[in-house]
PDB file of C-alpha atoms and ligand atoms in Angstrom:
ATOM      1  CA  MET A   2     -30.545  -0.650  13.535  1.00 55.00           C
ATOM      2  CA  LYS A   3     -28.282  -0.362  10.551  1.00 58.00           C
ATOM      3  CA  ILE A   4     -30.148   0.881   7.510  1.00 61.00           C
ATOM      4  CA  PHE A   5     -29.148  -0.795   4.269  1.00 71.00           C
ATOM      5  CA  ARG A   6     -29.693   0.417   0.744  1.00 90.00           C
ATOM      6  CA  LYS A   7     -33.362   0.191  -0.101  1.00 95.00           C
ATOM      7  CA  LYS A   8     -34.624  -0.248  -3.625  1.00 96.00           C
ATOM      8  CA  VAL A   9     -38.056   1.035  -4.560  1.00 97.00           C
ATOM      9  CA  VAL A  10     -39.750  -0.344  -7.651  1.00 98.00           C
ATOM     10  CA  LEU A  11     -42.605   1.776  -8.956  1.00 98.00           C
ATOM     11  CA  ILE A  12     -44.921   0.315 -11.587  1.00 98.00           C
ATOM     12  CA  TRP A  13     -47.657   2.271 -13.340  1.00 98.00           C
ATOM     13  CA  ASP A  14     -50.539   0.249 -14.783  1.00 97.00           C
ATOM     14  CA  PHE A  15     -51.150   2.254 -17.933  1.00 98.00           C
ATOM     15  CA  ASP A  16     -54.349   0.725 -19.288  1.00 96.00           C
ATOM     16  CA  GLY A  17     -54.991   3.021 -22.246  1.00 96.00           C
ATOM     17  CA  PRO A  18     -58.533   3.263 -23.657  1.00 95.00           C
ATOM     18  CA  VAL A  19     -58.570  -0.418 -24.648  1.00 95.00           C
ATOM     19  CA  GLY A  20     -57.735  -1.309 -21.059  1.00 94.00           C
ATOM     20  CA  LEU A  21     -60.188   1.152 -19.570  1.00 93.00           C
ATOM     21  CA  ILE A  22     -62.946  -0.176 -21.836  1.00 91.00           C
ATOM     22  CA  ASN A  23     -62.206  -3.733 -20.768  1.00 89.00           C
ATOM     23  CA  SER A  24     -62.076  -2.717 -17.106  1.00 84.00           C
ATOM     24  CA  SER A  25     -65.543  -1.232 -17.174  1.00 72.00           C
ATOM     25  CA  LEU A  26     -68.174  -3.230 -15.347  1.00 69.00           C
ATOM     26  CA  PRO A  27     -70.883  -3.537 -16.469  1.00 67.00           C
ATOM     27  CA  TYR A  28     -71.078  -0.226 -18.277  1.00 74.00           C
ATOM     28  CA  ASN A  29     -69.225   2.942 -17.414  1.00 75.00           C
ATOM     29  CA  PHE A  30     -67.850   4.085 -20.726  1.00 83.00           C
ATOM     30  CA  ASN A  31     -66.367   7.528 -20.223  1.00 90.00           C
ATOM     31  CA  TYR A  32     -64.492   9.152 -23.061  1.00 93.00           C
ATOM     32  CA  LEU A  33     -63.125  11.840 -20.747  1.00 94.00           C
ATOM     33  CA  ASN A  34     -61.220   9.175 -18.824  1.00 94.00           C
ATOM     34  CA  PHE A  35     -59.256   8.320 -21.951  1.00 95.00           C
ATOM     35  CA  GLU A  36     -58.008  11.868 -22.327  1.00 95.00           C
ATOM     36  CA  ASN A  37     -57.505  12.351 -18.595  1.00 96.00           C
ATOM     37  CA  GLU A  38     -55.373   9.241 -18.254  1.00 97.00           C
ATOM     38  CA  ILE A  39     -53.013  10.469 -20.967  1.00 97.00           C
ATOM     39  CA  ALA A  40     -52.924  14.035 -19.612  1.00 98.00           C
ATOM     40  CA  ASN A  41     -52.134  12.614 -16.166  1.00 98.00           C
ATOM     41  CA  LEU A  42     -49.409  10.482 -17.642  1.00 98.00           C
ATOM     42  CA  ARG A  43     -47.712  13.540 -19.094  1.00 98.00           C
ATOM     43  CA  ASN A  44     -47.864  15.179 -15.683  1.00 98.00           C
ATOM     44  CA  ILE A  45     -46.409  12.084 -14.040  1.00 98.00           C
ATOM     45  CA  LEU A  46     -43.492  12.021 -16.493  1.00 98.00           C
ATOM     46  CA  LYS A  47     -42.659  15.612 -15.580  1.00 98.00           C
ATOM     47  CA  ILE A  48     -42.690  14.932 -11.845  1.00 98.00           C
ATOM     48  CA  LEU A  49     -40.568  11.799 -12.251  1.00 98.00           C
ATOM     49  CA  ASP A  50     -38.032  13.865 -14.199  1.00 98.00           C
ATOM     50  CA  GLN A  51     -37.970  16.510 -11.453  1.00 97.00           C
ATOM     51  CA  PHE A  52     -37.066  13.867  -8.872  1.00 97.00           C
ATOM     52  CA  ASP A  53     -34.875  11.939 -11.288  1.00 97.00           C
ATOM     53  CA  VAL A  54     -36.908   8.804 -10.642  1.00 97.00           C
ATOM     54  CA  LYS A  55     -36.884   5.953 -13.146  1.00 98.00           C
ATOM     55  CA  CYS A  56     -39.726   3.489 -12.994  1.00 98.00           C
ATOM     56  CA  CYS A  57     -41.778   1.089 -15.070  1.00 98.00           C
ATOM     57  CA  PHE A  58     -44.882   1.578 -17.184  1.00 98.00           C
ATOM     58  CA  ALA A  59     -46.892  -1.556 -17.915  1.00 98.00           C
ATOM     59  CA  ILE A  60     -48.838  -0.759 -21.065  1.00 98.00           C
ATOM     60  CA  THR A  61     -51.493  -2.618 -23.061  1.00 98.00           C
ATOM     61  CA  GLY A  62     -50.047  -3.822 -26.366  1.00 98.00           C
ATOM     62  CA  PHE A  63     -52.909  -2.479 -28.465  1.00 98.00           C
ATOM     63  CA  SER A  64     -52.052   1.056 -27.270  1.00 98.00           C
ATOM     64  CA  ALA A  65     -48.667   0.767 -28.966  1.00 98.00           C
ATOM     65  CA  GLU A  66     -50.137   0.019 -32.399  1.00 98.00           C
ATOM     66  CA  GLU A  67     -50.506   2.633 -35.076  1.00 97.00           C
ATOM     67  CA  GLY A  68     -54.005   4.040 -35.005  1.00 96.00           C
ATOM     68  CA  LEU A  69     -56.225   6.850 -33.855  1.00 95.00           C
ATOM     69  CA  PHE A  70     -55.402   8.947 -30.803  1.00 95.00           C
ATOM     70  CA  PRO A  71     -56.318   8.495 -27.990  1.00 95.00           C
ATOM     71  CA  TYR A  72     -57.106   4.822 -28.681  1.00 96.00           C
ATOM     72  CA  SER A  73     -53.506   4.100 -29.532  1.00 97.00           C
ATOM     73  CA  PHE A  74     -50.371   6.181 -28.974  1.00 98.00           C
ATOM     74  CA  PRO A  75     -47.118   4.557 -30.152  1.00 98.00           C
ATOM     75  CA  GLU A  76     -45.305   7.919 -29.964  1.00 98.00           C
ATOM     76  CA  LEU A  77     -46.094   8.252 -26.264  1.00 98.00           C
ATOM     77  CA  VAL A  78     -44.864   4.707 -25.612  1.00 98.00           C
ATOM     78  CA  LYS A  79     -41.658   5.623 -27.380  1.00 98.00           C
ATOM     79  CA  GLU A  80     -41.322   8.788 -25.315  1.00 98.00           C
ATOM     80  CA  ILE A  81     -41.830   6.923 -22.030  1.00 98.00           C
ATOM     81  CA  HIS A  82     -38.937   4.674 -22.910  1.00 98.00           C
ATOM     82  CA  ALA A  83     -36.786   7.532 -24.196  1.00 98.00           C
ATOM     83  CA  ARG A  84     -37.161   9.281 -20.830  1.00 98.00           C
ATOM     84  CA  GLY A  85     -35.463   6.340 -19.140  1.00 98.00           C
ATOM     85  CA  HIS A  86     -38.382   4.255 -17.946  1.00 98.00           C
ATOM     86  CA  GLU A  87     -38.912   0.563 -18.507  1.00 98.00           C
ATOM     87  CA  VAL A  88     -41.792  -0.471 -20.733  1.00 98.00           C
ATOM     88  CA  ALA A  89     -43.543  -3.698 -19.716  1.00 98.00           C
ATOM     89  CA  SER A  90     -46.575  -5.536 -21.025  1.00 98.00           C
ATOM     90  CA  HIS A  91     -49.983  -5.124 -19.431  1.00 98.00           C
ATOM     91  CA  SER A  92     -51.413  -7.737 -21.858  1.00 98.00           C
ATOM     92  CA  TRP A  93     -52.821  -7.062 -25.290  1.00 97.00           C
ATOM     93  CA  ARG A  94     -56.178  -5.571 -24.363  1.00 96.00           C
ATOM     94  CA  HIS A  95     -56.491  -5.950 -20.597  1.00 96.00           C
ATOM     95  CA  GLU A  96     -57.929  -9.448 -20.553  1.00 95.00           C
ATOM     96  CA  TRP A  97     -59.244 -11.151 -17.424  1.00 93.00           C
ATOM     97  CA  ILE A  98     -56.707 -13.949 -17.731  1.00 93.00           C
ATOM     98  CA  PRO A  99     -58.469 -16.795 -15.860  1.00 92.00           C
ATOM     99  CA  LEU A 100     -61.436 -16.507 -18.247  1.00 91.00           C
ATOM    100  CA  PHE A 101     -59.263 -17.010 -21.310  1.00 93.00           C
ATOM    101  CA  GLU A 102     -57.904 -20.184 -22.831  1.00 92.00           C
ATOM    102  CA  LYS A 103     -54.232 -21.003 -22.818  1.00 93.00           C
ATOM    103  CA  LYS A 104     -53.790 -20.159 -26.512  1.00 95.00           C
ATOM    104  CA  GLN A 105     -55.469 -16.763 -26.106  1.00 96.00           C
ATOM    105  CA  VAL A 106     -53.284 -15.844 -23.146  1.00 97.00           C
ATOM    106  CA  ALA A 107     -50.154 -16.938 -25.010  1.00 97.00           C
ATOM    107  CA  LYS A 108     -51.230 -14.823 -27.978  1.00 98.00           C
ATOM    108  CA  SER A 109     -51.840 -11.785 -25.763  1.00 98.00           C
ATOM    109  CA  LEU A 110     -48.366 -12.128 -24.255  1.00 98.00           C
ATOM    110  CA  GLU A 111     -46.809 -12.512 -27.683  1.00 98.00           C
ATOM    111  CA  ARG A 112     -48.706  -9.724 -29.464  1.00 98.00           C
ATOM    112  CA  SER A 113     -48.235  -7.164 -26.707  1.00 98.00           C
ATOM    113  CA  LYS A 114     -44.498  -7.862 -26.611  1.00 98.00           C
ATOM    114  CA  ILE A 115     -44.179  -7.437 -30.386  1.00 98.00           C
ATOM    115  CA  ALA A 116     -46.272  -4.236 -30.516  1.00 98.00           C
ATOM    116  CA  LEU A 117     -44.502  -2.563 -27.589  1.00 98.00           C
ATOM    117  CA  GLU A 118     -41.045  -3.473 -28.882  1.00 98.00           C
ATOM    118  CA  LYS A 119     -41.957  -2.090 -32.292  1.00 98.00           C
ATOM    119  CA  ALA A 120     -43.149   1.206 -30.769  1.00 98.00           C
ATOM    120  CA  ILE A 121     -39.851   1.680 -28.944  1.00 98.00           C
ATOM    121  CA  GLU A 122     -37.906   0.581 -32.016  1.00 98.00           C
ATOM    122  CA  ASN A 123     -36.464  -2.465 -30.252  1.00 98.00           C
ATOM    123  CA  ARG A 124     -34.393  -0.280 -27.923  1.00 98.00           C
ATOM    124  CA  GLN A 125     -35.465  -2.394 -24.982  1.00 98.00           C
ATOM    125  CA  GLU A 126     -36.708  -5.960 -24.907  1.00 98.00           C
ATOM    126  CA  ILE A 127     -40.120  -6.310 -23.268  1.00 98.00           C
ATOM    127  CA  VAL A 128     -39.406  -8.779 -20.463  1.00 98.00           C
ATOM    128  CA  GLY A 129     -41.904  -7.740 -17.782  1.00 98.00           C
ATOM    129  CA  PHE A 130     -45.557  -8.606 -17.402  1.00 98.00           C
ATOM    130  CA  VAL A 131     -48.177  -7.024 -15.162  1.00 98.00           C
ATOM    131  CA  PRO A 132     -51.394  -9.066 -15.198  1.00 97.00           C
ATOM    132  CA  PRO A 133     -54.518  -6.973 -15.802  1.00 96.00           C
ATOM    133  CA  HIS A 134     -56.901  -6.802 -12.835  1.00 94.00           C
ATOM    134  CA  ASN A 135     -54.106  -8.487 -10.817  1.00 94.00           C
ATOM    135  CA  ARG A 136     -55.575 -11.842 -11.895  1.00 94.00           C
ATOM    136  CA  PRO A 137     -55.046 -14.676 -11.278  1.00 94.00           C
ATOM    137  CA  MET A 138     -54.694 -14.372  -7.520  1.00 92.00           C
ATOM    138  CA  THR A 139     -54.906 -18.142  -7.216  1.00 92.00           C
ATOM    139  CA  TRP A 140     -51.656 -20.033  -6.730  1.00 92.00           C
ATOM    140  CA  LEU A 141     -52.496 -23.540  -5.604  1.00 88.00           C
ATOM    141  CA  ARG A 142     -48.919 -24.641  -5.090  1.00 90.00           C
ATOM    142  CA  ARG A 143     -48.468 -21.810  -2.586  1.00 89.00           C
ATOM    143  CA  GLY A 144     -51.794 -22.468  -0.856  1.00 87.00           C
ATOM    144  CA  ALA A 145     -53.516 -19.433  -2.320  1.00 88.00           C
ATOM    145  CA  PHE A 146     -56.918 -19.516  -3.971  1.00 84.00           C
ATOM    146  CA  SER A 147     -59.238 -16.702  -4.871  1.00 86.00           C
ATOM    147  CA  LEU A 148     -62.903 -17.160  -5.717  1.00 84.00           C
ATOM    148  CA  GLY A 149     -62.694 -13.669  -7.204  1.00 84.00           C
ATOM    149  CA  ASP A 150     -60.734 -15.107 -10.141  1.00 84.00           C
ATOM    150  CA  ARG A 151     -64.157 -16.382 -11.313  1.00 83.00           C
ATOM    151  CA  ARG A 152     -62.620 -19.435 -12.916  1.00 80.00           C
ATOM    152  CA  MET A 153     -59.840 -21.621 -11.623  1.00 72.00           C
ATOM    153  CA  PHE A 154     -58.047 -24.915 -11.882  1.00 67.00           C
ATOM    154  CA  PRO A 155     -59.083 -27.571 -12.929  1.00 71.00           C
ATOM    155  CA  PHE A 156     -61.591 -25.633 -15.064  1.00 72.00           C
ATOM    156  CA  SER A 157     -59.050 -23.074 -16.163  1.00 80.00           C
ATOM    157  CA  ARG A 158     -55.334 -23.700 -16.055  1.00 86.00           C
ATOM    158  CA  THR A 159     -54.768 -20.022 -16.810  1.00 90.00           C
ATOM    159  CA  GLY A 160     -56.410 -19.269 -13.465  1.00 91.00           C
ATOM    160  CA  ASP A 161     -53.291 -20.340 -11.573  1.00 93.00           C
ATOM    161  CA  ASN A 162     -50.135 -18.254 -11.236  1.00 95.00           C
ATOM    162  CA  GLU A 163     -47.999 -21.392 -11.584  1.00 94.00           C
ATOM    163  CA  TYR A 164     -49.296 -21.920 -15.097  1.00 94.00           C
ATOM    164  CA  LEU A 165     -49.084 -18.243 -16.061  1.00 96.00           C
ATOM    165  CA  ILE A 166     -45.420 -18.284 -15.030  1.00 97.00           C
ATOM    166  CA  GLU A 167     -44.810 -21.225 -17.372  1.00 96.00           C
ATOM    167  CA  LEU A 168     -46.487 -19.381 -20.266  1.00 97.00           C
ATOM    168  CA  LEU A 169     -44.464 -16.242 -19.570  1.00 97.00           C
ATOM    169  CA  LYS A 170     -41.196 -18.149 -19.690  1.00 97.00           C
ATOM    170  CA  ILE A 171     -42.143 -19.702 -23.024  1.00 97.00           C
ATOM    171  CA  GLN A 172     -42.874 -16.206 -24.403  1.00 97.00           C
ATOM    172  CA  GLY A 173     -39.519 -14.847 -23.254  1.00 97.00           C
ATOM    173  CA  TYR A 174     -40.614 -12.828 -20.228  1.00 98.00           C
ATOM    174  CA  LYS A 175     -38.238 -12.515 -17.289  1.00 98.00           C
ATOM    175  CA  TRP A 176     -40.277 -10.873 -14.546  1.00 98.00           C
ATOM    176  CA  VAL A 177     -43.906 -10.764 -13.476  1.00 98.00           C
ATOM    177  CA  ARG A 178     -45.884  -8.976 -10.797  1.00 97.00           C
ATOM    178  CA  VAL A 179     -47.962 -11.535  -8.911  1.00 96.00           C
ATOM    179  CA  SER A 180     -50.777 -11.114  -6.428  1.00 92.00           C
ATOM    180  CA  TYR A 181     -51.701 -13.911  -4.066  1.00 90.00           C
ATOM    181  CA  HIS A 182     -52.405 -14.404  -0.400  1.00 82.00           C
ATOM    182  CA  ASN A 183     -52.357 -17.846   1.114  1.00 77.00           C
ATOM    183  CA  THR A 184     -54.740 -18.785   3.886  1.00 70.00           C
ATOM    184  CA  PHE A 185     -52.264 -17.906   6.628  1.00 68.00           C
ATOM    185  CA  GLN A 186     -51.760 -14.456   5.192  1.00 69.00           C
ATOM    186  CA  LYS A 187     -55.504 -14.008   4.726  1.00 68.00           C
ATOM    187  CA  LEU A 188     -56.146 -14.897   8.348  1.00 67.00           C
ATOM    188  CA  GLY A 189     -53.459 -12.463   9.400  1.00 64.00           C
ATOM    189  CA  PHE A 190     -51.162 -15.032  11.048  1.00 61.00           C
ATOM    190  CA  ALA A 191     -48.229 -14.119   8.910  1.00 59.00           C
ATOM    191  CA  LYS A 192     -47.333 -10.481   9.139  1.00 61.00           C
ATOM    192  CA  SER A 193     -46.712  -9.747   5.526  1.00 66.00           C
ATOM    193  CA  ASN A 194     -44.623  -6.997   4.052  1.00 78.00           C
ATOM    194  CA  VAL A 195     -47.258  -4.746   2.471  1.00 86.00           C
ATOM    195  CA  THR A 196     -44.921  -3.955  -0.395  1.00 91.00           C
ATOM    196  CA  GLY A 197     -44.194  -7.614  -1.115  1.00 90.00           C
ATOM    197  CA  ARG A 198     -40.905  -9.345  -1.764  1.00 93.00           C
ATOM    198  CA  ILE A 199     -38.927  -9.764  -4.946  1.00 95.00           C
ATOM    199  CA  PHE A 200     -37.357 -13.150  -5.578  1.00 95.00           C
ATOM    200  CA  ASP A 201     -36.363 -15.584  -8.270  1.00 96.00           C
ATOM    201  CA  TYR A 202     -38.796 -18.432  -8.898  1.00 96.00           C
ATOM    202  CA  LYS A 203     -37.827 -21.099 -11.413  1.00 95.00           C
ATOM    203  CA  GLY A 204     -35.849 -18.625 -13.468  1.00 95.00           C
ATOM    204  CA  ILE A 205     -38.344 -15.759 -13.449  1.00 97.00           C
ATOM    205  CA  LEU A 206     -38.260 -12.775 -11.109  1.00 97.00           C
ATOM    206  CA  LEU A 207     -41.436 -12.411  -9.054  1.00 97.00           C
ATOM    207  CA  LEU A 208     -42.575  -9.086  -7.677  1.00 97.00           C
ATOM    208  CA  GLU A 209     -45.204 -10.169  -5.197  1.00 94.00           C
ATOM    209  CA  ASN A 210     -48.102  -8.428  -3.487  1.00 86.00           C
ATOM    210  CA  HIS A 211     -47.201  -4.839  -4.342  1.00 88.00           C
ATOM    211  CA  HIS A 212     -48.740  -1.871  -2.543  1.00 93.00           C
ATOM    212  CA  THR A 213     -51.083   0.369  -4.527  1.00 95.00           C
ATOM    213  CA  GLY A 214     -50.743   4.100  -4.020  1.00 96.00           C
ATOM    214  CA  PHE A 215     -48.606   6.590  -2.142  1.00 97.00           C
ATOM    215  CA  GLY A 216     -48.885   8.797   0.914  1.00 97.00           C
ATOM    216  CA  GLU A 217     -47.918   8.917   4.549  1.00 96.00           C
ATOM    217  CA  LYS A 218     -48.560   5.305   5.530  1.00 95.00           C
ATOM    218  CA  VAL A 219     -46.506   3.615   2.838  1.00 96.00           C
ATOM    219  CA  THR A 220     -43.777   6.250   3.076  1.00 97.00           C
ATOM    220  CA  ARG A 221     -43.388   5.519   6.795  1.00 96.00           C
ATOM    221  CA  HIS A 222     -43.344   1.803   5.975  1.00 94.00           C
ATOM    222  CA  ILE A 223     -40.406   2.336   3.621  1.00 95.00           C
ATOM    223  CA  LEU A 224     -38.533   4.588   6.039  1.00 95.00           C
ATOM    224  CA  GLU A 225     -39.170   2.585   9.193  1.00 93.00           C
ATOM    225  CA  THR A 226     -38.660  -0.975   7.972  1.00 92.00           C
ATOM    226  CA  ASN A 227     -35.551  -2.534   6.586  1.00 91.00           C
ATOM    227  CA  PHE A 228     -36.449  -4.620   3.562  1.00 92.00           C
ATOM    228  CA  PRO A 229     -34.134  -4.720   0.535  1.00 93.00           C
ATOM    229  CA  THR A 230     -36.948  -3.921  -1.919  1.00 95.00           C
ATOM    230  CA  TYR A 231     -40.344  -2.236  -1.937  1.00 96.00           C
ATOM    231  CA  THR A 232     -42.811  -2.554  -4.803  1.00 97.00           C
ATOM    232  CA  LEU A 233     -45.356   0.210  -5.329  1.00 97.00           C
ATOM    233  CA  SER A 234     -47.907   0.494  -8.078  1.00 97.00           C
ATOM    234  CA  ALA A 235     -50.387   3.064  -9.289  1.00 97.00           C
ATOM    235  CA  HIS A 236     -52.709   3.953 -12.145  1.00 97.00           C
ATOM    236  CA  PRO A 237     -52.235   7.148 -14.151  1.00 97.00           C
ATOM    237  CA  LEU A 238     -56.014   7.552 -14.342  1.00 95.00           C
ATOM    238  CA  MET A 239     -56.259   7.887 -10.538  1.00 96.00           C
ATOM    239  CA  PHE A 240     -53.596  10.586 -10.443  1.00 97.00           C
ATOM    240  CA  SER A 241     -56.185  13.348 -10.770  1.00 96.00           C
ATOM    241  CA  PHE A 242     -58.734  11.828  -8.367  1.00 95.00           C
ATOM    242  CA  GLU A 243     -58.739  13.691  -5.074  1.00 94.00           C
ATOM    243  CA  ASN A 244     -59.799  10.764  -2.920  1.00 94.00           C
ATOM    244  CA  LYS A 245     -57.297   8.237  -4.271  1.00 95.00           C
ATOM    245  CA  LYS A 246     -54.051   7.133  -2.643  1.00 96.00           C
ATOM    246  CA  GLU A 247     -52.523   7.203  -6.121  1.00 96.00           C
ATOM    247  CA  ASN A 248     -53.093  10.923  -6.665  1.00 98.00           C
ATOM    248  CA  LYS A 249     -50.641  13.717  -7.307  1.00 98.00           C
ATOM    249  CA  LYS A 250     -50.590  15.022  -3.745  1.00 98.00           C
ATOM    250  CA  ASN A 251     -49.659  11.599  -2.375  1.00 98.00           C
ATOM    251  CA  LEU A 252     -47.049  10.920  -5.052  1.00 98.00           C
ATOM    252  CA  LEU A 253     -45.359  14.243  -4.253  1.00 98.00           C
ATOM    253  CA  TYR A 254     -45.538  13.470  -0.529  1.00 98.00           C
ATOM    254  CA  THR A 255     -43.794  10.123  -0.981  1.00 98.00           C
ATOM    255  CA  LEU A 256     -41.166  11.389  -3.414  1.00 98.00           C
ATOM    256  CA  GLU A 257     -40.334  14.399  -1.244  1.00 98.00           C
ATOM    257  CA  TYR A 258     -40.050  12.431   2.003  1.00 97.00           C
ATOM    258  CA  LEU A 259     -37.939   9.673   0.468  1.00 97.00           C
ATOM    259  CA  HIS A 260     -35.782  12.245  -1.291  1.00 96.00           C
ATOM    260  CA  ASN A 261     -35.242  14.296   1.863  1.00 95.00           C
ATOM    261  CA  SER A 262     -34.552  11.335   4.159  1.00 94.00           C
ATOM    262  CA  ASN A 263     -30.898  10.660   4.814  1.00 90.00           C
ATOM    263  CA  GLN A 264     -31.380   6.991   3.950  1.00 94.00           C
ATOM    264  CA  ASP A 265     -29.850   5.253   0.972  1.00 94.00           C
ATOM    265  CA  ILE A 266     -33.006   4.863  -1.112  1.00 96.00           C
ATOM    266  CA  GLU A 267     -32.889   4.257  -4.819  1.00 95.00           C
ATOM    267  CA  PHE A 268     -35.667   3.882  -7.380  1.00 97.00           C
ATOM    268  CA  VAL A 269     -34.943   1.011  -9.750  1.00 97.00           C
ATOM    269  CA  ARG A 270     -36.719  -0.517 -12.710  1.00 98.00           C
ATOM    270  CA  PRO A 271     -37.529  -4.247 -12.518  1.00 98.00           C
ATOM    271  CA  ILE A 272     -35.301  -4.844 -15.560  1.00 98.00           C
ATOM    272  CA  ASP A 273     -32.364  -3.513 -13.468  1.00 96.00           C
ATOM    273  CA  LEU A 274     -32.883  -6.301 -10.937  1.00 96.00           C
ATOM    274  CA  LEU A 275     -32.598  -9.164 -13.403  1.00 96.00           C
ATOM    275  CA  GLY A 276     -29.648 -11.442 -12.920  1.00 76.00           C
ATOM    276  CA  GLU A 277     -28.718  -9.842  -9.605  1.00 65.00           C
ATOM    277  CA  ASP A 278     -29.035 -12.909  -7.446  1.00 53.00           C
TER     278      ASP A 278
HETATM  279 ZN1   ZN B  15     -54.787  -2.361 -15.661  1.00 69.06          ZN
END
């Protein structure tokens, strides 16, 4: 088997306190998490530098506004970009998109883009979007529906990936991470690539069904299969949790094994893949 160049896309969902607050169900406010997430992020940046890995941080727009640390941190957003990573939008304040009206979603896309671009002094256009909570997972045109979205078409147009893609294009976004599994995939008939595919869809680049976390299993998947791209994601908050696949030990495992393999493996940012095909 000839091994081709493999591209690994790594996306960090950097929620920030506003995101962590809006992720908490029904009540698990924990101030320590806010500080831990940022401390972890600093650790992650160091490790990425050591391995010379460039990746993408999807950040909530509110976090990039001027304000009180740790609730907002424009300087850190600027630093992430200055260290060579792509900055993408993770919405304005980590909304559950299917529950919001079209105008609210459009506003969230617009505001987050403006705030993040301002924080990095317009040195990179914000063209990527990572939907909070990976919602919607419904995509009717592709035979995928998810009751977990809590609200879907025809009650909520924003509860369908097809519609979100249209909104993103209007707001000037060029790539989006999407999560959906059609019935065949759910039933296990179609053996899916656990790290998803990356392809152009109506003029926007889709990064589908990413894999969350690191470690032996996904590292073997990358080394032993022959896909052109692999999309991984992780949360800085989980980096210090011992029992999480996204923790430091597993990140180091994956980076070391990929680095030491004799395969042609390259970490790329989604923005680097635009206009390639
Ligand atoms: Zn998130």
